Short mmCIF file of C-alpha atoms in Angstrom, two decimals:
data_model
loop_
_atom_site.label_atom_id
_atom_site.label_comp_id
_atom_site.label_asym_id
_atom_site.label_seq_id
_atom_site.Cartn_x
_atom_site.Cartn_y
_atom_site.Cartn_z
CA UNK A 1 93.92 119.56 -117.90
CA UNK A 2 90.21 119.97 -117.62
CA UNK A 3 87.66 120.33 -120.56
CA UNK A 4 86.15 123.80 -119.55
CA UNK A 5 89.29 125.76 -119.75
CA UNK A 6 89.89 128.15 -121.79
CA UNK A 7 93.25 128.93 -123.80
CA UNK A 8 94.10 132.19 -125.76
CA UNK A 9 97.39 133.03 -126.59
CA UNK A 10 100.48 134.35 -124.92
CA UNK A 11 99.58 138.20 -125.15
CA UNK A 12 101.72 140.29 -127.45
CA UNK A 13 101.74 136.65 -130.05
CA UNK A 14 99.78 136.22 -133.53
CA UNK A 15 99.18 133.91 -135.11
CA UNK A 16 99.19 134.56 -138.91
CA UNK A 17 98.93 132.22 -142.03
CA UNK A 18 102.06 133.48 -144.03
CA UNK A 19 101.44 132.90 -148.29
CA UNK A 20 104.96 132.76 -148.84
CA UNK A 21 106.01 129.95 -146.58
CA UNK A 22 102.56 128.19 -147.15
CA UNK A 23 102.00 127.67 -143.22
CA UNK A 24 100.76 129.25 -139.97
CA UNK A 25 103.45 131.20 -138.37
CA UNK A 26 103.39 132.34 -134.12
CA UNK A 27 104.69 135.55 -134.16
CA UNK A 28 106.47 137.53 -130.90
CA UNK A 29 108.67 139.72 -129.88
CA UNK A 30 111.56 139.43 -132.58
CA UNK A 31 111.07 136.02 -133.44
CA UNK A 32 108.81 133.64 -135.18
CA UNK A 33 107.46 129.78 -134.73
CA UNK A 34 107.07 127.78 -137.95
CA UNK A 35 103.74 125.74 -137.67
CA UNK A 36 102.95 122.46 -139.01
CA UNK A 37 99.56 121.97 -140.22
CA UNK A 38 97.61 120.45 -137.53
CA UNK A 39 99.96 122.75 -134.85
CA UNK A 40 98.04 125.83 -137.05
CA UNK A 41 94.59 124.05 -137.41
CA UNK A 42 94.82 124.06 -133.43
CA UNK A 43 96.15 127.33 -132.92
CA UNK A 44 93.74 128.56 -135.15
CA UNK A 45 90.65 127.95 -132.85
CA UNK A 46 92.28 129.20 -129.84
CA UNK A 47 90.38 132.37 -129.56
CA UNK A 48 90.53 133.37 -125.26
CA UNK A 49 86.59 132.40 -125.80
CA UNK A 50 86.17 128.43 -126.42
CA UNK A 51 86.59 125.59 -124.11
CA UNK A 52 88.48 122.69 -124.80
CA UNK A 53 86.08 120.65 -125.25
CA UNK A 54 84.22 123.13 -127.70
CA UNK A 55 87.96 123.13 -129.57
CA UNK A 56 87.74 119.45 -129.82
CA UNK A 57 84.46 119.15 -130.80
CA UNK A 58 85.31 121.63 -133.87
CA UNK A 59 87.96 120.40 -134.72
CA UNK A 60 86.53 116.74 -134.55
CA UNK A 61 83.70 118.15 -137.19
CA UNK A 62 86.57 119.62 -139.74
CA UNK A 63 88.66 116.22 -139.27
CA UNK A 64 86.04 113.72 -138.72
CA UNK A 65 88.47 110.67 -140.17
CA UNK A 66 91.48 111.84 -137.77
CA UNK A 67 92.49 108.88 -135.36
CA UNK A 68 92.65 109.75 -132.00
CA UNK A 69 91.93 113.58 -132.16
CA UNK A 70 90.94 114.38 -128.92
CA UNK A 71 93.90 112.79 -127.31
CA UNK A 72 96.33 114.47 -129.79
CA UNK A 73 94.74 117.97 -129.34
CA UNK A 74 95.32 118.04 -125.39
CA UNK A 75 98.96 116.78 -125.56
CA UNK A 76 99.65 119.50 -127.76
CA UNK A 77 97.72 122.19 -125.70
CA UNK A 78 100.12 120.93 -122.59
CA UNK A 79 103.10 121.50 -124.45
CA UNK A 80 102.25 124.72 -126.61
CA UNK A 81 101.14 126.02 -122.62
CA UNK A 82 104.96 124.25 -121.39
CA UNK A 83 106.68 126.61 -124.46
CA UNK A 84 104.70 129.54 -123.30
CA UNK A 85 102.49 129.98 -126.68
CA UNK A 86 99.28 129.90 -124.50
CA UNK A 87 97.80 130.50 -121.72
CA UNK A 88 94.55 129.33 -120.19
CA UNK A 89 92.53 132.08 -117.61
CA UNK B 1 101.25 143.53 -156.88
CA UNK B 2 104.02 142.25 -159.32
CA UNK B 3 104.12 139.24 -160.44
CA UNK B 4 107.35 137.46 -160.95
CA UNK B 5 108.53 133.71 -161.49
CA UNK B 6 111.22 132.34 -159.47
CA UNK B 7 114.73 132.96 -160.65
CA UNK B 8 117.30 130.80 -160.92
CA UNK B 9 119.27 132.20 -157.47
CA UNK B 10 115.45 131.73 -155.50
CA UNK B 11 115.61 127.97 -155.61
CA UNK B 12 118.57 128.08 -154.16
CA UNK B 13 118.15 131.40 -151.53
CA UNK B 14 115.78 131.32 -149.02
CA UNK B 15 113.23 134.34 -148.60
CA UNK B 16 114.39 137.15 -146.46
CA UNK B 17 112.23 137.05 -143.25
CA UNK B 18 113.37 139.46 -141.21
CA UNK B 19 113.64 142.81 -142.24
CA UNK B 20 115.23 145.91 -139.90
CA UNK B 21 114.74 149.41 -140.80
CA UNK B 22 117.19 151.63 -139.58
CA UNK B 23 115.13 155.15 -139.90
CA UNK B 24 117.73 157.30 -139.04
CA UNK B 25 121.12 157.76 -137.85
CA UNK B 26 120.08 160.88 -135.96
CA UNK B 27 119.35 160.23 -132.24
CA UNK B 28 119.96 162.17 -128.83
CA UNK B 29 122.40 160.43 -127.51
CA UNK B 30 126.20 159.12 -127.97
CA UNK B 31 126.80 155.95 -126.72
CA UNK B 32 130.44 155.18 -127.26
CA UNK B 33 129.55 151.70 -128.21
CA UNK B 34 126.92 152.46 -131.18
CA UNK B 35 127.07 149.58 -133.90
CA UNK B 36 126.27 152.53 -136.38
CA UNK B 37 129.04 153.37 -138.78
CA UNK B 38 131.99 155.57 -138.28
CA UNK B 39 130.97 158.43 -140.91
CA UNK B 40 127.02 157.86 -140.16
CA UNK B 41 127.24 161.97 -140.59
CA UNK B 42 128.00 161.60 -144.20
CA UNK B 43 125.38 159.73 -144.84
CA UNK B 44 122.30 162.62 -144.09
CA UNK B 45 120.04 161.57 -147.10
CA UNK B 46 117.45 159.82 -145.77
CA UNK B 47 114.63 158.13 -147.43
CA UNK B 48 111.25 159.04 -147.43
CA UNK B 49 108.14 158.19 -146.03
CA UNK B 50 107.17 156.97 -149.27
CA UNK B 51 110.65 155.39 -149.98
CA UNK B 52 110.08 153.51 -147.17
CA UNK B 53 106.12 152.80 -147.34
CA UNK B 54 107.41 151.15 -151.21
CA UNK B 55 110.41 149.35 -149.05
CA UNK B 56 107.72 147.68 -146.94
CA UNK B 57 105.57 146.47 -149.54
CA UNK B 58 108.41 144.93 -151.30
CA UNK B 59 109.82 143.38 -148.24
CA UNK B 60 106.47 141.44 -147.10
CA UNK B 61 105.88 140.72 -151.08
CA UNK B 62 109.34 138.51 -150.35
CA UNK B 63 108.05 137.19 -147.59
CA UNK B 64 109.37 139.12 -144.57
CA UNK B 65 107.40 139.01 -141.74
CA UNK B 66 109.51 140.00 -138.69
CA UNK B 67 110.63 143.74 -138.56
CA UNK B 68 112.65 146.42 -136.12
CA UNK B 69 112.33 150.08 -137.19
CA UNK B 70 116.00 150.72 -135.31
CA UNK B 71 118.42 153.77 -135.60
CA UNK B 72 119.93 156.01 -134.57
CA UNK B 73 116.83 156.82 -132.70
CA UNK B 74 113.52 155.64 -134.56
CA UNK B 75 111.43 158.00 -132.74
CA UNK B 76 113.18 161.13 -134.24
CA UNK B 77 111.28 160.51 -137.18
CA UNK B 78 108.13 161.84 -137.23
CA UNK B 79 106.37 159.83 -139.50
CA UNK B 80 107.18 156.81 -137.44
CA UNK B 81 103.42 156.25 -136.40
CA UNK B 82 102.37 156.37 -140.40
CA UNK B 83 105.16 153.80 -141.20
CA UNK B 84 104.31 151.43 -138.13
CA UNK B 85 100.41 151.76 -139.35
CA UNK B 86 101.71 151.07 -142.75
CA UNK B 87 103.71 147.79 -141.65
CA UNK B 88 101.66 146.60 -139.53
CA UNK B 89 98.53 146.54 -141.81
CA UNK B 90 100.82 144.79 -144.25
CA UNK B 91 100.97 141.99 -142.16
CA UNK B 92 104.37 142.70 -139.93
CA UNK B 93 105.11 142.27 -136.54
CA UNK B 94 106.55 145.40 -135.60
CA UNK B 95 109.27 145.72 -133.32
CA UNK B 96 110.58 149.79 -132.42
CA UNK B 97 114.02 149.29 -130.88
CA UNK B 98 114.58 152.56 -128.93
CA UNK B 99 116.33 154.47 -126.16
CA UNK B 100 112.78 156.22 -125.20
CA UNK B 101 114.05 159.52 -126.06
CA UNK B 102 111.17 161.40 -127.53
CA UNK B 103 108.38 159.04 -126.48
CA UNK B 104 105.63 160.18 -123.98
CA UNK B 105 102.29 158.87 -123.29
CA UNK B 106 100.57 160.60 -126.16
CA UNK B 107 103.17 159.08 -128.92
CA UNK B 108 103.08 155.73 -127.29
CA UNK B 109 99.35 155.73 -127.67
CA UNK B 110 99.30 156.92 -131.32
CA UNK B 111 102.19 153.73 -131.89
CA UNK B 112 99.48 151.41 -130.31
CA UNK B 113 96.76 152.60 -132.13
CA UNK B 114 98.93 152.27 -135.62
CA UNK B 115 99.39 148.80 -134.16
CA UNK B 116 102.78 148.43 -132.74
CA UNK B 117 103.48 144.91 -131.74
CA UNK B 118 106.06 145.49 -129.19
CA UNK B 119 108.52 148.33 -127.74
CA UNK B 120 112.16 147.88 -126.54
CA UNK B 121 113.55 150.01 -125.01
CA UNK B 122 117.66 150.42 -123.27
CA UNK B 123 119.28 151.23 -120.40
CA UNK B 124 122.81 152.27 -119.95
CA UNK B 125 122.83 151.63 -116.42
CA UNK B 126 121.74 151.07 -113.10
CA UNK B 127 122.39 154.66 -112.07
CA UNK B 128 121.53 158.40 -113.97
CA UNK B 129 125.36 158.95 -113.25
CA UNK B 130 127.12 156.09 -114.83
CA UNK B 131 124.17 156.21 -117.85
CA UNK B 132 124.64 160.28 -118.42
CA UNK B 133 128.48 159.53 -118.56
CA UNK B 134 127.90 156.67 -121.19
CA UNK B 135 124.92 158.61 -123.15
CA UNK B 136 125.99 162.28 -122.73
CA UNK B 137 122.47 163.68 -121.02
CA UNK B 138 121.94 163.72 -117.51
CA UNK B 139 118.37 163.84 -117.76
CA UNK B 140 117.83 160.72 -119.87
CA UNK B 141 118.17 158.13 -117.37
CA UNK B 142 115.13 159.00 -115.41
CA UNK B 143 113.31 159.88 -118.89
CA UNK B 144 113.93 156.44 -119.98
CA UNK B 145 112.31 154.68 -116.42
CA UNK B 146 109.38 156.81 -116.61
CA UNK B 147 109.03 155.44 -120.36
CA UNK B 148 109.50 151.82 -119.77
CA UNK B 149 106.75 152.64 -117.26
CA UNK B 150 104.40 154.51 -119.27
CA UNK B 151 104.88 151.23 -122.01
CA UNK B 152 104.11 148.76 -119.17
CA UNK B 153 101.08 151.00 -118.37
CA UNK B 154 99.84 150.66 -122.38
CA UNK B 155 99.73 147.14 -122.04
CA UNK B 156 102.89 146.13 -123.74
CA UNK B 157 105.39 143.87 -121.87
CA UNK B 158 108.31 146.13 -120.62
CA UNK B 159 111.01 144.56 -122.24
CA UNK B 160 114.52 146.46 -121.81
CA UNK B 161 117.95 146.20 -123.14
CA UNK B 162 121.25 146.90 -121.23
CA UNK B 163 124.59 147.10 -123.00
CA UNK B 164 127.36 145.40 -120.47
CA UNK B 165 130.63 146.53 -120.73
CA UNK B 166 133.20 147.17 -118.20
CA UNK B 167 132.08 150.45 -117.04
CA UNK B 168 128.73 148.74 -116.04
CA UNK B 169 128.91 145.29 -116.07
CA UNK B 170 130.01 145.33 -112.49
CA UNK B 171 126.63 147.12 -111.38
CA UNK B 172 124.54 143.96 -112.49
CA UNK B 173 123.05 143.13 -109.52
CA UNK B 174 121.49 146.48 -108.76
CA UNK B 175 121.05 146.74 -113.14
CA UNK B 176 118.79 143.38 -112.53
CA UNK B 177 117.15 145.00 -109.00
CA UNK B 178 115.89 148.17 -110.79
CA UNK B 179 114.36 145.86 -114.07
CA UNK B 180 112.66 144.09 -110.86
CA UNK B 181 111.68 147.22 -109.27
CA UNK B 182 110.30 148.90 -112.56
CA UNK B 183 108.26 145.25 -113.44
CA UNK B 184 110.34 143.98 -116.27
CA UNK B 185 108.80 141.63 -118.00
CA UNK B 186 112.03 140.37 -120.19
CA UNK B 187 115.37 141.73 -119.47
CA UNK B 188 118.48 141.24 -122.17
CA UNK B 189 122.16 141.83 -120.64
CA UNK B 190 124.10 141.84 -123.69
CA UNK B 191 127.59 142.34 -123.69
CA UNK B 192 128.16 144.77 -126.43
CA UNK B 193 129.47 143.63 -129.66
CA UNK B 194 132.42 145.09 -131.37
CA UNK B 195 131.21 146.77 -134.38
CA UNK B 196 131.13 150.21 -135.12
CA UNK B 197 132.17 152.75 -132.37
CA UNK B 198 132.19 150.05 -130.01
CA UNK B 199 135.03 148.42 -132.04
CA UNK B 200 136.79 151.70 -132.32
CA UNK B 201 136.15 152.24 -128.33
CA UNK B 202 136.60 147.85 -127.94
CA UNK B 203 140.25 148.06 -125.42
CA UNK B 204 137.50 150.54 -123.52
CA UNK B 205 135.07 148.69 -123.53
CA UNK B 206 135.83 144.45 -123.11
CA UNK B 207 135.45 143.98 -119.78
CA UNK B 208 138.05 141.70 -117.85
CA UNK B 209 137.18 137.47 -117.83
CA UNK B 210 136.56 137.82 -114.03
CA UNK B 211 134.24 140.87 -114.85
CA UNK B 212 132.12 138.44 -117.22
CA UNK B 213 132.16 135.06 -114.77
CA UNK B 214 131.25 137.84 -112.06
CA UNK B 215 128.22 138.85 -113.74
CA UNK B 216 127.07 135.94 -115.33
CA UNK B 217 127.17 134.06 -111.79
CA UNK B 218 125.25 137.40 -110.70
CA UNK B 219 122.44 136.74 -113.01
CA UNK B 220 122.35 133.06 -112.51
CA UNK B 221 121.95 133.85 -108.62
CA UNK B 222 118.85 136.37 -109.62
CA UNK B 223 117.13 133.73 -112.36
CA UNK B 224 117.20 131.15 -108.54
CA UNK B 225 115.99 133.97 -106.23
CA UNK B 226 113.18 135.24 -109.11
CA UNK B 227 112.01 131.80 -109.51
CA UNK B 228 111.52 131.41 -106.00
CA UNK B 229 109.44 134.65 -105.67
CA UNK B 230 107.01 133.44 -108.65
CA UNK B 231 108.58 136.11 -110.55
CA UNK B 232 108.93 135.43 -114.27
CA UNK B 233 110.81 137.74 -115.47
CA UNK B 234 113.03 136.33 -118.10
CA UNK B 235 116.94 137.06 -117.75
CA UNK B 236 118.97 137.15 -120.90
CA UNK B 237 122.89 137.12 -120.66
CA UNK B 238 124.60 137.36 -124.13
CA UNK B 239 128.52 137.22 -123.58
CA UNK B 240 130.64 138.57 -125.89
CA UNK B 241 131.99 137.55 -128.77
CA UNK B 242 136.03 137.58 -127.46
CA UNK B 243 135.39 135.19 -124.57
CA UNK B 244 133.18 132.98 -126.60
CA UNK B 245 135.04 129.16 -127.68
CA UNK B 246 133.12 129.47 -131.17
CA UNK B 247 131.67 132.21 -133.52
CA UNK B 248 127.92 132.98 -133.47
CA UNK B 249 126.16 132.03 -136.14
CA UNK B 250 125.72 135.70 -137.48
CA UNK B 251 122.52 136.30 -138.65
CA UNK B 252 121.47 132.53 -139.19
CA UNK B 253 123.89 132.86 -142.43
CA UNK B 254 124.62 135.74 -144.62
CA UNK B 255 121.82 136.72 -146.97
CA UNK B 256 119.88 133.72 -145.76
CA UNK B 257 116.85 135.08 -143.10
CA UNK B 258 117.54 138.96 -142.49
CA UNK B 259 118.02 142.20 -144.29
CA UNK B 260 118.95 145.34 -143.16
CA UNK B 261 117.55 148.47 -145.23
CA UNK B 262 119.87 151.58 -143.63
CA UNK B 263 118.64 155.59 -143.43
CA UNK B 264 119.68 156.43 -147.33
CA UNK B 265 118.35 152.81 -148.65
CA UNK B 266 121.47 150.83 -148.74
CA UNK B 267 120.66 146.76 -148.38
CA UNK B 268 122.80 145.34 -145.80
CA UNK B 269 123.09 141.40 -144.70
CA UNK B 270 123.49 142.74 -141.18
CA UNK B 271 123.34 146.11 -139.78
CA UNK B 272 127.44 146.17 -139.74
CA UNK B 273 128.18 145.26 -143.21
CA UNK B 274 129.19 148.90 -144.17
CA UNK B 275 132.03 148.47 -142.22
CA UNK B 276 133.38 145.91 -144.89
CA UNK B 277 135.19 146.79 -147.97
CA UNK B 278 132.27 146.24 -150.34
CA UNK B 279 129.52 148.49 -152.51
CA UNK B 280 126.19 147.19 -151.05
CA UNK B 281 123.09 148.20 -153.82
CA UNK B 282 120.16 150.41 -152.41
CA UNK B 283 116.61 150.78 -152.90
CA UNK B 284 116.60 153.74 -154.69
CA UNK B 285 118.43 152.15 -157.60
CA UNK B 286 117.42 148.47 -157.63
CA UNK B 287 114.18 146.59 -156.50
CA UNK B 288 115.12 144.60 -153.16
CA UNK B 289 114.27 141.27 -154.57
CA UNK B 290 116.87 141.64 -157.00
CA UNK B 291 119.55 142.98 -154.72
CA UNK B 292 118.45 139.76 -152.04
CA UNK B 293 118.49 137.28 -154.92
CA UNK B 294 120.83 138.37 -157.63
CA UNK B 295 123.18 140.87 -156.14
CA UNK B 296 127.15 140.45 -155.93
CA UNK B 297 126.68 141.59 -152.22
CA UNK B 298 124.27 139.47 -150.92
CA UNK B 299 125.51 136.44 -152.64
CA UNK B 300 129.52 137.16 -151.70
CA UNK B 301 128.82 134.83 -148.50
CA UNK B 302 125.86 133.24 -149.04
CA UNK B 303 126.28 129.01 -148.26
CA UNK B 304 129.08 127.35 -148.08
CA UNK B 305 131.24 127.93 -151.27
CA UNK B 306 133.57 130.81 -150.26
CA UNK B 307 134.79 129.39 -146.94
CA UNK B 308 138.71 129.10 -146.26
CA UNK B 309 139.92 126.35 -144.21
CA UNK B 310 138.89 125.44 -141.73
CA UNK B 311 135.86 126.04 -141.79
CA UNK B 312 135.56 124.55 -145.20
CA UNK B 313 135.79 120.98 -144.00
CA UNK B 314 134.40 121.80 -140.42
CA UNK B 315 131.27 119.77 -138.76
CA UNK B 316 129.97 122.63 -137.37
CA UNK B 317 130.01 125.09 -140.55
CA UNK B 318 126.17 124.76 -140.82
CA UNK B 319 125.62 125.41 -137.09
CA UNK B 320 127.91 128.75 -137.35
CA UNK B 321 128.40 129.66 -141.03
CA UNK B 322 132.23 130.51 -140.77
CA UNK B 323 131.24 132.94 -137.81
CA UNK B 324 130.87 136.42 -138.81
CA UNK B 325 132.44 138.37 -141.57
CA UNK B 326 132.43 141.74 -140.16
CA UNK B 327 134.54 140.70 -137.25
CA UNK B 328 136.79 138.82 -139.85
CA UNK B 329 137.36 141.67 -141.19
CA UNK B 330 138.11 144.38 -138.56
CA UNK B 331 140.17 141.64 -136.92
CA UNK B 332 142.14 140.31 -140.19
CA UNK B 333 141.59 142.71 -142.96
CA UNK B 334 140.05 139.81 -144.91
CA UNK B 335 136.16 139.71 -144.75
CA UNK B 336 136.50 135.84 -146.01
CA UNK B 337 138.44 134.94 -143.29
CA UNK B 338 137.23 132.54 -140.45
CA UNK B 339 135.89 134.44 -137.70
CA UNK B 340 138.80 134.52 -135.44
CA UNK B 341 136.52 134.28 -132.74
CA UNK B 342 136.72 130.54 -133.50
CA UNK B 343 139.48 129.07 -131.26
CA UNK B 344 139.48 126.42 -134.31
CA UNK B 345 140.57 129.83 -136.80
CA UNK B 346 144.73 130.02 -137.33
CA UNK B 347 144.08 134.33 -136.74
CA UNK B 348 142.33 133.64 -132.98
CA UNK B 349 145.84 135.14 -131.87
CA UNK B 350 144.09 138.54 -132.03
CA UNK B 351 141.41 137.89 -129.83
CA UNK B 352 144.00 136.84 -127.52
CA UNK B 353 145.96 140.02 -128.16
CA UNK B 354 142.74 142.07 -128.25
CA UNK B 355 142.18 141.18 -124.66
CA UNK B 356 145.67 141.77 -123.64
CA UNK B 357 145.46 145.38 -125.28
CA UNK B 358 141.85 145.90 -123.42
CA UNK B 359 143.49 144.78 -120.17
CA UNK B 360 146.40 147.31 -119.81
CA UNK B 361 143.91 150.31 -121.38
CA UNK B 362 142.71 152.25 -118.08
CA UNK B 363 140.47 155.22 -119.53
CA UNK B 364 137.51 156.36 -117.98
CA UNK B 365 134.19 156.28 -119.63
CA UNK B 366 134.66 159.95 -119.85
CA UNK B 367 138.03 159.64 -121.93
CA UNK B 368 136.19 156.70 -124.92
CA UNK B 369 135.43 158.52 -128.23
CA UNK B 370 131.39 159.84 -128.11
CA UNK B 371 129.34 158.44 -130.89
CA UNK B 372 128.17 161.73 -132.23
CA UNK B 373 128.24 163.88 -135.61
CA UNK B 374 131.24 165.99 -134.82
CA UNK B 375 133.93 162.64 -134.00
CA UNK B 376 131.83 161.01 -137.28
CA UNK B 377 133.02 163.84 -139.50
CA UNK B 378 136.66 162.95 -138.65
CA UNK B 379 135.77 159.85 -140.32
CA UNK B 380 134.02 161.25 -142.95
CA UNK B 381 136.87 163.13 -144.09
CA UNK B 382 139.14 160.35 -143.40
#
């Protein structure tokens, strides 16, 4: 992965805040991934526009006290891509 | 929106995350493995558009988020686009489960505009002769292929579902080849589950072990070949329950995450539960919330307290929830029995007998009982 990569959600998939579950979920044909807070916060910023560097900068601004945030985000993106949740250009 | 505080039952039961809306039992096809109830012709008092919209609002307020539009053939309903639009606007992820008949380019576009998220089209076989013999229509096959292509052209992934049984399972290579030619993104090769019409025809549908093994091996060969060609079409193979060692975790547990609303508004914990000797509440008489949390029917097999031996002390009870209640009833006559599919069930011999009976059944496709209104009326009278 490099910092210029731009990720988007897999086509046809949708990220959504579920009030009943008090968390973000990733919806796909006949299924759902229930996300924890950090996964929800990262995926919310994956819009097919921001590159990885901007994504991390944005999160760092929102969570200035989070240690090793950049590293965590990169690892998450690799895992999310591996699971087929997101794709890069 | 109605304000409410959680009742006692709500603290123990989770929310229904999945809503299956069976909009109608009407269908232009007559597949002998249909999971609809045998007496569907007696239930012709369909919910109105407004009643369905009310169901969607209630279910969404309870936390349901995935929903399927099914049937019968949901495209028979002229208000499908309106219902999809309402569901999507409420925040549901909307899946259309269809034969493809009743679809055309204009309707695909209208569904797209309504916000439909996903379409799954079923195929019966690799060629129109077998498909026609199964579905009772010689023209349906070509129409399905055209609509599968049109769905993909409209920007949806092409997801195909092929119900397998002894009459088409030996075509598996040609079926997969057809799906590759069509440019499918995912294919479900699902051996038919033996409920409803499929249970009626079960000895004429169940494949042999040899057929099943050959089909599974063929599917695996295709997976390797596709991976080698860089084709990421996904192949999902579903084994029939009658050849499994352990029962499936049916619906993720009774009344745990899933509910079906039938064409007349009856609410079921799964789409086959109408086979059970129980009364299920309807949305015409009761609020969905009270049906899900408080009704006798939805609490009957919830959790573990109802479980018989050997389930109740089995380490796997949290994994399979005792299996399928409908299957237990259809095979043993007791909906509270351990699913006989389980090798640990005292009734497991019934599965072995069923396999032996199937091996003796030499009927052709044309000799199976077709799922249509005329045949259904026989069961309405009985």
